[in-house]
Each structure stands twice: as structure tokens, then as C-alpha cells.
Tab-separated table of C-alpha atoms and ligand atoms in Angstrom:
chain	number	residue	atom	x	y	z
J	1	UNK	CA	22.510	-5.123	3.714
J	2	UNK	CA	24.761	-7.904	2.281
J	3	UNK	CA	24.152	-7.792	-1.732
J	4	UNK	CA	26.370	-9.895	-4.389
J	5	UNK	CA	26.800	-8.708	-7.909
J	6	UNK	CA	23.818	-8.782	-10.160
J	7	UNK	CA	20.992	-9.415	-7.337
J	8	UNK	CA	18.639	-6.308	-7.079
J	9	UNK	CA	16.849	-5.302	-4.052
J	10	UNK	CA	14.344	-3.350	-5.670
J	11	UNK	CA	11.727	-3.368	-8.171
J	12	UNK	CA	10.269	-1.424	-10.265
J	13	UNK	CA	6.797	-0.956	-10.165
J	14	UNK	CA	3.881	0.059	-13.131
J	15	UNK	CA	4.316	4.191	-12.397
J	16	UNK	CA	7.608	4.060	-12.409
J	17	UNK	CA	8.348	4.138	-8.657
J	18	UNK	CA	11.335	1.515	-6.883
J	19	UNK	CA	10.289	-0.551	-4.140
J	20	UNK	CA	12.362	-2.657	-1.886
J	21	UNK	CA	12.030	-5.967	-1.791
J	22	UNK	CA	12.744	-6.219	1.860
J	23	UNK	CA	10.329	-4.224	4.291
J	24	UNK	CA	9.912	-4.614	7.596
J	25	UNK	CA	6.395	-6.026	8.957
J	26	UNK	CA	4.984	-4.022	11.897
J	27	UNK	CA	1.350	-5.782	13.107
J	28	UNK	CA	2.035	-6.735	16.783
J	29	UNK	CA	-0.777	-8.874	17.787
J	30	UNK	CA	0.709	-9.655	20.578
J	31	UNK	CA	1.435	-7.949	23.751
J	32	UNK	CA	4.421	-5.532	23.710
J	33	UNK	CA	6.021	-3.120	25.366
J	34	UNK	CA	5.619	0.477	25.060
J	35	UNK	CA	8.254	1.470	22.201
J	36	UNK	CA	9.150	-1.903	21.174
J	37	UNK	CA	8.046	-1.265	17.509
J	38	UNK	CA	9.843	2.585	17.586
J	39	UNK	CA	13.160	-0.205	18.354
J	40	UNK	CA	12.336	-2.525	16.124
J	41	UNK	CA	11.957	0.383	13.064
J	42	UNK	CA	15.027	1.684	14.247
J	43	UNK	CA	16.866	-1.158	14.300
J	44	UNK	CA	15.784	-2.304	10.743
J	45	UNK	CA	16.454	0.884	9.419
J	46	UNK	CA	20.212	0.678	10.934
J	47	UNK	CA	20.414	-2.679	9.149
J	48	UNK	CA	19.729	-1.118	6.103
J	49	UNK	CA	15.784	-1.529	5.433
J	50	UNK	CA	14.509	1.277	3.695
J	51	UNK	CA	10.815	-0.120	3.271
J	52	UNK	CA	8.430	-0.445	6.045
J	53	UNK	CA	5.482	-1.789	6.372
J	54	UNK	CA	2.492	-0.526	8.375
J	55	UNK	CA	-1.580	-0.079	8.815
J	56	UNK	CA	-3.556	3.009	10.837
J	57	UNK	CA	-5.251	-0.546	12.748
J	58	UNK	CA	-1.720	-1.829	14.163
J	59	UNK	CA	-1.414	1.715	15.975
J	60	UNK	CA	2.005	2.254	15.657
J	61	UNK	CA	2.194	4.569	13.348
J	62	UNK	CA	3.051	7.299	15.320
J	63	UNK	CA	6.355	4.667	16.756
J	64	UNK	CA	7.324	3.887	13.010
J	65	UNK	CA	7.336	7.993	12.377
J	66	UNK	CA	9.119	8.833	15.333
J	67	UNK	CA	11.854	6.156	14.458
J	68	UNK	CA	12.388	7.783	10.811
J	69	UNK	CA	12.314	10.970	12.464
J	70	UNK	CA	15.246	9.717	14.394
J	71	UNK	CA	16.999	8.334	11.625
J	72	UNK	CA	16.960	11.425	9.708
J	73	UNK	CA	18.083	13.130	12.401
J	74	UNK	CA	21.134	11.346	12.896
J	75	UNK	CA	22.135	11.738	9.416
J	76	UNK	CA	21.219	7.918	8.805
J	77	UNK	CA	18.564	8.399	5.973
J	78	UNK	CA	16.314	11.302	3.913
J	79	UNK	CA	12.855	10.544	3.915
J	80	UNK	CA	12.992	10.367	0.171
J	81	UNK	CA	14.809	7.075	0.685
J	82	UNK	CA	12.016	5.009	2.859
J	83	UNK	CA	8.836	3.403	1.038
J	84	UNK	CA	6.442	3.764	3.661
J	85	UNK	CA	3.841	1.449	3.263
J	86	UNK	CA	0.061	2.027	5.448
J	87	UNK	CA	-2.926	1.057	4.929
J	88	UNK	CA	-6.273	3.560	6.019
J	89	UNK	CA	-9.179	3.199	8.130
J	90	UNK	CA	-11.927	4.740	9.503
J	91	UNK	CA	-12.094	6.220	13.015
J	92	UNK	CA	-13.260	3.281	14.532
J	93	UNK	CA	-11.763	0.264	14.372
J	94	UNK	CA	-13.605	-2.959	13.457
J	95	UNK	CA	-16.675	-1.424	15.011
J	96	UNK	CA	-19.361	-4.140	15.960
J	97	UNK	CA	-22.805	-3.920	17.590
J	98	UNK	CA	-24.557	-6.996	19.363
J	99	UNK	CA	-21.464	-9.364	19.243
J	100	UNK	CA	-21.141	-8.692	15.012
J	101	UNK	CA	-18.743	-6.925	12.983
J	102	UNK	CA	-20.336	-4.091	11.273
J	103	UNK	CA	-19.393	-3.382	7.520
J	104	UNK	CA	-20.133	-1.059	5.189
J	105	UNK	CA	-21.736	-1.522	1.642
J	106	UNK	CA	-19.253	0.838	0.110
J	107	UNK	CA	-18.044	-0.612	-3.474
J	108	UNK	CA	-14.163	-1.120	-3.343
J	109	UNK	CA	-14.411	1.034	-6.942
J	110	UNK	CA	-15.614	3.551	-5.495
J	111	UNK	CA	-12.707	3.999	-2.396
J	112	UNK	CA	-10.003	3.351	-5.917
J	113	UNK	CA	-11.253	6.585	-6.906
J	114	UNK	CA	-10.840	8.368	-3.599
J	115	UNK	CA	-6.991	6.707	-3.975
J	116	UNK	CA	-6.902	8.051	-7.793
J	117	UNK	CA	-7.232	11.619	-6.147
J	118	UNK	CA	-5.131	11.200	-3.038
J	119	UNK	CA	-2.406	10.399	-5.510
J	120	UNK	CA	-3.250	13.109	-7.505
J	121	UNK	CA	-2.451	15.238	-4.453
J	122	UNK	CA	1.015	14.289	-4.659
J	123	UNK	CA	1.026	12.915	-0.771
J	124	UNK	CA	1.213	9.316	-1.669
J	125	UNK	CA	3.604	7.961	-4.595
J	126	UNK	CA	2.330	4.858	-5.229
J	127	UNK	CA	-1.031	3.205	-4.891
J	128	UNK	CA	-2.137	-0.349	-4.275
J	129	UNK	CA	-4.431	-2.999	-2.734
J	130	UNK	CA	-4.486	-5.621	-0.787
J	131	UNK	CA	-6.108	-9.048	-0.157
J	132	UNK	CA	-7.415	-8.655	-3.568
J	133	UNK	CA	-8.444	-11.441	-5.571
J	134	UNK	CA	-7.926	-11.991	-9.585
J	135	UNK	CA	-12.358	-11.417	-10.246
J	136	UNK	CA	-11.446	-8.344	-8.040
J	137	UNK	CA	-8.491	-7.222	-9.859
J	138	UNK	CA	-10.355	-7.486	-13.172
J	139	UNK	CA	-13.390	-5.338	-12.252
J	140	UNK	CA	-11.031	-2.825	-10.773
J	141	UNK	CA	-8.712	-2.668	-13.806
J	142	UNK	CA	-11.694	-2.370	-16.250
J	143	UNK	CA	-12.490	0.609	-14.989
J	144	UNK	CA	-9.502	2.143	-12.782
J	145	UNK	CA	-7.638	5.028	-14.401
J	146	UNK	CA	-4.781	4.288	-12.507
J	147	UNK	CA	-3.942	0.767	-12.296
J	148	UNK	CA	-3.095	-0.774	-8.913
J	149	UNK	CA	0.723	-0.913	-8.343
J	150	UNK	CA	0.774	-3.387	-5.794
J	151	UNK	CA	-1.624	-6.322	-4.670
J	152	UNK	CA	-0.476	-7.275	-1.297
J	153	UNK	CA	-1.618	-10.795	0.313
J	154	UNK	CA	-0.231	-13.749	2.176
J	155	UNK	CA	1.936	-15.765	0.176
J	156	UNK	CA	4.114	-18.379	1.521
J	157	UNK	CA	5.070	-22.364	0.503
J	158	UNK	CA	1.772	-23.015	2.113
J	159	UNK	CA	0.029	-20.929	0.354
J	160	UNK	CA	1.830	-20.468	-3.245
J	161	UNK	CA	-1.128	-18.946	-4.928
J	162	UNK	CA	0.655	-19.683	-8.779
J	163	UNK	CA	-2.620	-18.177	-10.548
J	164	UNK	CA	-2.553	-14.750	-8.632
J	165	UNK	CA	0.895	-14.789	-9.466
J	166	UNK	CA	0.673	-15.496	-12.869
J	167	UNK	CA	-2.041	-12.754	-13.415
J	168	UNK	CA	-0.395	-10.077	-11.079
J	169	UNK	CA	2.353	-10.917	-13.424
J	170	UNK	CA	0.415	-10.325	-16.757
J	171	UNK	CA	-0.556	-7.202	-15.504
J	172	UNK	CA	1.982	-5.562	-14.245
J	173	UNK	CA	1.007	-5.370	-11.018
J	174	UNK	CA	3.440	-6.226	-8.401
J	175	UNK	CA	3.195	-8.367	-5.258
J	176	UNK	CA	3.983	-8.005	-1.694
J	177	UNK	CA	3.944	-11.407	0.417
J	178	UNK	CA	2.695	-11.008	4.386
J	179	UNK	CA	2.942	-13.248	6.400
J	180	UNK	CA	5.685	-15.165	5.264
J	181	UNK	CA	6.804	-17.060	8.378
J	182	UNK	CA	2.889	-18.461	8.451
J	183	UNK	CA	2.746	-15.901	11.464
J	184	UNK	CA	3.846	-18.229	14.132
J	185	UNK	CA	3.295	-15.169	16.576
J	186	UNK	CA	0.232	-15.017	16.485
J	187	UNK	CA	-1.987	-15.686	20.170
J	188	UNK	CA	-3.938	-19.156	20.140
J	189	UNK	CA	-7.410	-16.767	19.482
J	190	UNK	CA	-6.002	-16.067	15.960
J	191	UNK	CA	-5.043	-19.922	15.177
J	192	UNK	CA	-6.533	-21.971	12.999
J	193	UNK	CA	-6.303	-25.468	14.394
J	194	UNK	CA	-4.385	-27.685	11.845
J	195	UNK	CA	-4.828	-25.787	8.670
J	196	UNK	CA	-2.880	-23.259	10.058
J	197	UNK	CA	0.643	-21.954	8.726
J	198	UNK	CA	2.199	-21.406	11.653
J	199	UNK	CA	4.817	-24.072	11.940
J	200	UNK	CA	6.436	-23.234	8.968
J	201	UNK	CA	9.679	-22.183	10.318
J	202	UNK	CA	10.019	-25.856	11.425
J	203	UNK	CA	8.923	-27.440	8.016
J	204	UNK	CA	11.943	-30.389	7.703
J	205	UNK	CA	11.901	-29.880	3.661
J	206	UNK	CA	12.455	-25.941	4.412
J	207	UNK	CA	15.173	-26.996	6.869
J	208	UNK	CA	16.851	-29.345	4.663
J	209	UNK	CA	17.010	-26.386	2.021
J	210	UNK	CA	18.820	-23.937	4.741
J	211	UNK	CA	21.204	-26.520	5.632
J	212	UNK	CA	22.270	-27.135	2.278
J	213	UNK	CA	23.035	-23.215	1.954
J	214	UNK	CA	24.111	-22.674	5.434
J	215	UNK	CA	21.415	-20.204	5.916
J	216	UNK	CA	18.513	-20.527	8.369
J	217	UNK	CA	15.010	-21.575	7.450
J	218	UNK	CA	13.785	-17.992	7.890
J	219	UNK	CA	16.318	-16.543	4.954
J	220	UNK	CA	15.315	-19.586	2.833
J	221	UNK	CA	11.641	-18.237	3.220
J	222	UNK	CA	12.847	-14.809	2.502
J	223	UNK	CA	14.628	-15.372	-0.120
J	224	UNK	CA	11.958	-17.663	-1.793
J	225	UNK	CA	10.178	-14.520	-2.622
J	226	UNK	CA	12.767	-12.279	-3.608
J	227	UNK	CA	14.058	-14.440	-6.001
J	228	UNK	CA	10.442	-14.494	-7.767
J	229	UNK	CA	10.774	-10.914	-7.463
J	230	UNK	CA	8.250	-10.591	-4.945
J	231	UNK	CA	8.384	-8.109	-2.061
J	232	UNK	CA	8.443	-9.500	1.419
J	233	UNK	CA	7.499	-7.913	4.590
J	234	UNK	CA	8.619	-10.176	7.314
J	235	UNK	CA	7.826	-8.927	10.884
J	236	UNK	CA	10.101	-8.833	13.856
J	237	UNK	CA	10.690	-7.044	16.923
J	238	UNK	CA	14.005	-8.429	17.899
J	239	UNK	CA	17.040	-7.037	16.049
J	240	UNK	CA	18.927	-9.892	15.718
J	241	UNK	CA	15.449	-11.590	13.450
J	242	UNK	CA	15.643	-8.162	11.918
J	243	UNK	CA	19.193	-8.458	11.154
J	244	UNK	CA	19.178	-11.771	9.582
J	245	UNK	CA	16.204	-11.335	7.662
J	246	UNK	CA	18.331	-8.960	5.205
J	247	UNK	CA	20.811	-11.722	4.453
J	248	UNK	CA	19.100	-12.542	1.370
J	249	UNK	CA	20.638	-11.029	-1.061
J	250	UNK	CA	23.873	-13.087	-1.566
J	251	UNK	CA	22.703	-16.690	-2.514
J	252	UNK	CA	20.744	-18.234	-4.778
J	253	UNK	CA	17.985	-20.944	-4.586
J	254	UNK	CA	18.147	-23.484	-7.241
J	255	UNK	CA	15.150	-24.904	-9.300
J	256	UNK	CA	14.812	-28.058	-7.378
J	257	UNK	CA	14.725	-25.981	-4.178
J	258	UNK	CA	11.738	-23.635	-5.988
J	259	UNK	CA	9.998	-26.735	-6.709
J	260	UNK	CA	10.443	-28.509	-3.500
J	261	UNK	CA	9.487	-25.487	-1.401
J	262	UNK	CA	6.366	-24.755	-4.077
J	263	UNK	CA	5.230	-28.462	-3.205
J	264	UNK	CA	4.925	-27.542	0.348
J	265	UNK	CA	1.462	-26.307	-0.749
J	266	UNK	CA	-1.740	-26.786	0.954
J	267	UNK	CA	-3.965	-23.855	1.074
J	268	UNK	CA	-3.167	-22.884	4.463
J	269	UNK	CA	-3.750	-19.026	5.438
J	270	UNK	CA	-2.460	-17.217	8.918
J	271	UNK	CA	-5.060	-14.583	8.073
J	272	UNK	CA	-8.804	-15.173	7.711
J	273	UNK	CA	-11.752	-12.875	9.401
J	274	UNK	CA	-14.389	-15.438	9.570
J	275	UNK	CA	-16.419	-12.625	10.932
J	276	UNK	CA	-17.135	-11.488	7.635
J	277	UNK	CA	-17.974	-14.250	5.662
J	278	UNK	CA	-20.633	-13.201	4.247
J	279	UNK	CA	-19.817	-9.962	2.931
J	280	UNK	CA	-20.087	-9.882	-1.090
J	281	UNK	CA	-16.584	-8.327	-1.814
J	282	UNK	CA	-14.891	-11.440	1.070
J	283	UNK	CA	-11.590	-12.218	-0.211
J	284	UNK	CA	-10.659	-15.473	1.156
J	285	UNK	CA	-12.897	-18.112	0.090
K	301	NAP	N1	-2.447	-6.670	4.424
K	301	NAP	C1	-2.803	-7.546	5.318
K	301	NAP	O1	-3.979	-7.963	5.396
K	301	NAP	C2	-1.768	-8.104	6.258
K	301	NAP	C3	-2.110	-9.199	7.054
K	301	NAP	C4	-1.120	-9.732	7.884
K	301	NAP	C5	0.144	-9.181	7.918
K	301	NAP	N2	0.434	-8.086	7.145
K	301	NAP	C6	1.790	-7.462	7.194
K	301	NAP	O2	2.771	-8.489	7.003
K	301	NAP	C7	3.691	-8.478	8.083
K	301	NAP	C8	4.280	-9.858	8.313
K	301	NAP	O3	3.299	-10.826	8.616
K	301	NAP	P1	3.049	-11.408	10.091
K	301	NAP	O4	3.446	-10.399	11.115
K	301	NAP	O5	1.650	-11.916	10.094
K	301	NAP	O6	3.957	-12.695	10.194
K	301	NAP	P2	5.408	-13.210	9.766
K	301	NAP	O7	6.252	-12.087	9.292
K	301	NAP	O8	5.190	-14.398	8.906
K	301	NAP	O9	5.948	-13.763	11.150
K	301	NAP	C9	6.288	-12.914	12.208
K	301	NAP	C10	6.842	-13.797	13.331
K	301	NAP	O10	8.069	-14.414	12.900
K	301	NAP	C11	9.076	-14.238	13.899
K	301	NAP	N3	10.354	-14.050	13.209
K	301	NAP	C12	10.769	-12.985	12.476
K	301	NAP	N4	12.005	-13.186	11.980
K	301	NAP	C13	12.397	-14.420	12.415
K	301	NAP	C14	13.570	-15.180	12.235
K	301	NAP	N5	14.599	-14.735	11.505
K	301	NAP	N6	13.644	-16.420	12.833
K	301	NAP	C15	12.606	-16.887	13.578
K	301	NAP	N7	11.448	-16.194	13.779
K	301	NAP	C16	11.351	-14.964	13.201
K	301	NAP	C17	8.667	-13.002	14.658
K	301	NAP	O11	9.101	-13.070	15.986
K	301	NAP	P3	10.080	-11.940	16.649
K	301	NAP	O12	9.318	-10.645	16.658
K	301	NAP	O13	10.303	-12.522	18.003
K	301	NAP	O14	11.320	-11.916	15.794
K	301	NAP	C18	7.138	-13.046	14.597
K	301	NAP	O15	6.608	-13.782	15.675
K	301	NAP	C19	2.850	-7.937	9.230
K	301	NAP	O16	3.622	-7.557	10.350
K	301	NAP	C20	2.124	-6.818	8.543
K	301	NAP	O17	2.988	-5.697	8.386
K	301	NAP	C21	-0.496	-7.558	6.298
């Protein structure tokens, strides 16, 4: 990865751990071909990623270990270097029964402490949540003996969330933006009419900022969180996206771009599960 002078690609986070900024996104809601993500994790490694990002529910977790297995066998990387990001589940997946998603009445508290003693283990490094909001962050701080080291959500001009910044700020908690293309690849079923973030990419003010740098509208995105010190986890499959979405390093945004992009803002999320609604602990209100 390009990197000028005085612009860091890491940061570090409350237990002492460094995180890359950059990480590559792996959820594939769409249809693709068998290996495609084992390429893509390849690929961003080779470009110099050394964060990526990934859930037990995308099921590709056995392509993302098979392409650092790869990697470190070719000399490329040790597995000390990559932050490997996942995210666990139950056996089943989004289990339902008559046309509803089931869910549980387990108290997020309680699964903290079952991450307490994983990390305790010494098999994870870091530990974190995600899709949490501040109320939630406050009851799980009050009584957490490990505070969170990461809070990840979608963030995104269309969604600049200031106040969770602000407090993830306070706190020393850090933050890792998803989604921040507005998911434009996401199937129609997943859309969310006109409040939805996908167009993004095609904002004019967003292209009127990459112009002015000579960068494209993706980097400007990129780098929008970066420069707030912000990890971001964009997702691609193709290596020449993967590719340019490490230029980011090497130029700066100015505060009337910060401000113009900020005033993009209008509430819009890519990722809601309407489904659940009407669970007590439902993040997205
Ligand atoms: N914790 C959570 O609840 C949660 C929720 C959603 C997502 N995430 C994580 O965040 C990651 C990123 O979010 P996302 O996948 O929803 O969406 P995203 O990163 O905002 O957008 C991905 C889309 O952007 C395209 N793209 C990538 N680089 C591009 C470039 N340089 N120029 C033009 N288009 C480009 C990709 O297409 P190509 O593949 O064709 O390049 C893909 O269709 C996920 O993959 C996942 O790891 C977490």
C-alpha cells in the first residue's frame, strides 16, 4: 500500500492491540462463484491488506483461511501480521418457524462475559461489538470488566452518526465503518426503496470531491474514514476495486470537503432486519 510521510494505517486500540485501518469486507450477498472470496482475500492480501473482515453467517470462512494459509505459505505474510476480524453464531443460521425469525432472550451482558473468558483463553486478541448503540454501550461498560475495543456499525456520509462518534470517542472505544459504499451490491430483496444508501458511489458532491483530488469517489469514501481515524472495511471481489481501495493513504481531505461530505446526511442505512423489530435489545431504531 501507497503511504506518504506522517499518515498511519493503524490504530491503536484500548488493550493495546494495532488495527488496520483498511480491511477487506467479505459478506457476499450475492451470487458468486465457488472460490471467488479465497481470490478476492488473496488478492487483498497481495495488495498489502493485512486486516480482514469476516462473520461464521457469510460462510466463507473456511475461503478467507485457506487464502492466509496460502499467503503464509508463499512467504507473503506470518499470521501474526493479519487482524482477523469474525463475528460468531449459533449452529443455525437465522432459524425461523412459521414464516418468523426466531430469537433468543439471552441478555447481550451475559454473551460479554462468555467474550471476557474467550479472551482470557488467549485465542482471540481483541474483543468488540457491533451494531451497538450508545444506551447499549453504557449498560455494557457499567458492568464489563473488559471494555469493548471496537463498536462496529454502518457509517457512511449518509449516515454520519456524529453522537456515536463522539461517545465511542470519549470512551476509548474504537470504530469500524461497514458498509461504506451504502452497499450498492446488494439484490433488490435487501433494498430499501428511496431511503436507501446505495447510490452513493454516484453522489455528484462526492464526485466533485474526487475530481478535485484526482481520486475516484470510492477512495474519497475511504479515505473519509481514515482520516477520522476510523477503520473501514470496504468489500470487493474484483482486484482491481481491491487494489484501489488501498490508495488512501497519500492525500488529504480538507475541512470543507469533511463538511461537505458530513452534509450528505440523511439517516439512510444499507442494513436493517425489519424482522426483528420488536426485539428489546433492536439496534436500529
Ligand atoms: N457487522 C455488520 O452487521 C455488518 C453489516 C454489513 C456489512 N458488514 C461488513 O462490512 C463489509 C462492507 O460492507 P458491504 O459489503 O455491505 O458494502 P460496501 O463495502 O459499502 O460495498 C460493497 C460493494 O461496493 C463495490 N465496490 C467495492 N470497491 C469499489 C470501487 N473501488 N469502486 C466501485 N465499486 C466498488 C463492490 O463491488 P465489487 O465486488 O464488484 O468490487 C460491492 O458491490 C461487508 O462485506 C462485511 O464484511 C458488517
Amino acid at each position: 500500500m501507497e503511504e506518504r510521510a506522517g499518515q498511519p494505517r493503524t490504530i491503536e486500540l484500548n488493550d493495546g492491540t494495532c488495527m488496520p485501518l483498511l480491511g477487506l469486507g467479505t459478506w457476499k450477498p450475492e451470487a458468486t462463484g465457488p472460490d471467488m472470496c479465497q481470490r478476492a482475500a488473496e488478492a487483498a492480501i497481495a495488495a498489502g491488506y493485512r486486516h480482514i473482515d469476516t462473520a461464521y453467517s457469510y460462510r466463507i470462512e473456511t475461503e478467507v483461511g485457506k487464502a492466509i494459509q496460502s499467503k503464509i505459505q508463499q512467504g507473503i505474510i506470518r499470521r501474526q501480521d493479519m487482524f482477523i476480524v469474525s463475528k460468531k453464531m449459533g449452529d443455525e443460521l437465522f432459524p425461523e418457524k412459521d414464516g418468523k425469525m426466531l430469537t433468543t432472550n439471552i441478555d447481550y451482558v451475559d454473551v460479554w462475559k462468555g467474550m471476557e473468558a474467550l479472551k482470557a483463553t488467549g485465542k482471540v486478541k481483541s474483543i468488540g461489538v457491533s451494531n451497538f448503540t450508545i444506551e447499549q454501550l453504557e449498560r455494557l461498560l457499567s458492568v464489563a470488566k473488559i471494555p469493548p475495543a471496537v463498536n462496529q456499525v454502518e457509517l457512511h456520509p449518509y449516515l454520519v452518526q456524529s453522537d456515536l462518534i463522539d461517545y465511542c470517542k470519549s470512551k476509548n472505544i474504537a470504530l469500524t465503518a461497514y458498509s461504506p459504499f451504502g452497499s450498492p451490491g446488494r439484490p433488490s430483496e435487501y433494498q430499501r426503496g428511496d431511503a436507501d444508501p446505495r447510490t452513493l458511489l454516484e453522489d455528484p458532491v462526492v464526485g466533485d470531491i474526487a475530481k478535485k483530488h484526482r481520486r475516484t469517489p470510492a477512495q474519497v469514501l475511504l479515505r473519509y474514514h481514515v482520516q477520522q481515524s476510523i477503520v473501514v472495511i470496504p468489500k470487493s471481489m474484483k482486484s482491481h476495486h481491491i487494489l484501489e481501495n488501498t490508495k488512501i493513504f497519500d492525500f488529504t481531505l480538507d475541512e470543507e470537503d469533511m463538511n461537505a461530505l458530513r452534509s450528505l446526511n440523511r439517516g439512510w442505512r444499507a442494513c436493517i432486519i425489519t424482522q426483528l423489530e420488536s426485539h428489546p435489545f433492536y439496534p436500529f431504531k
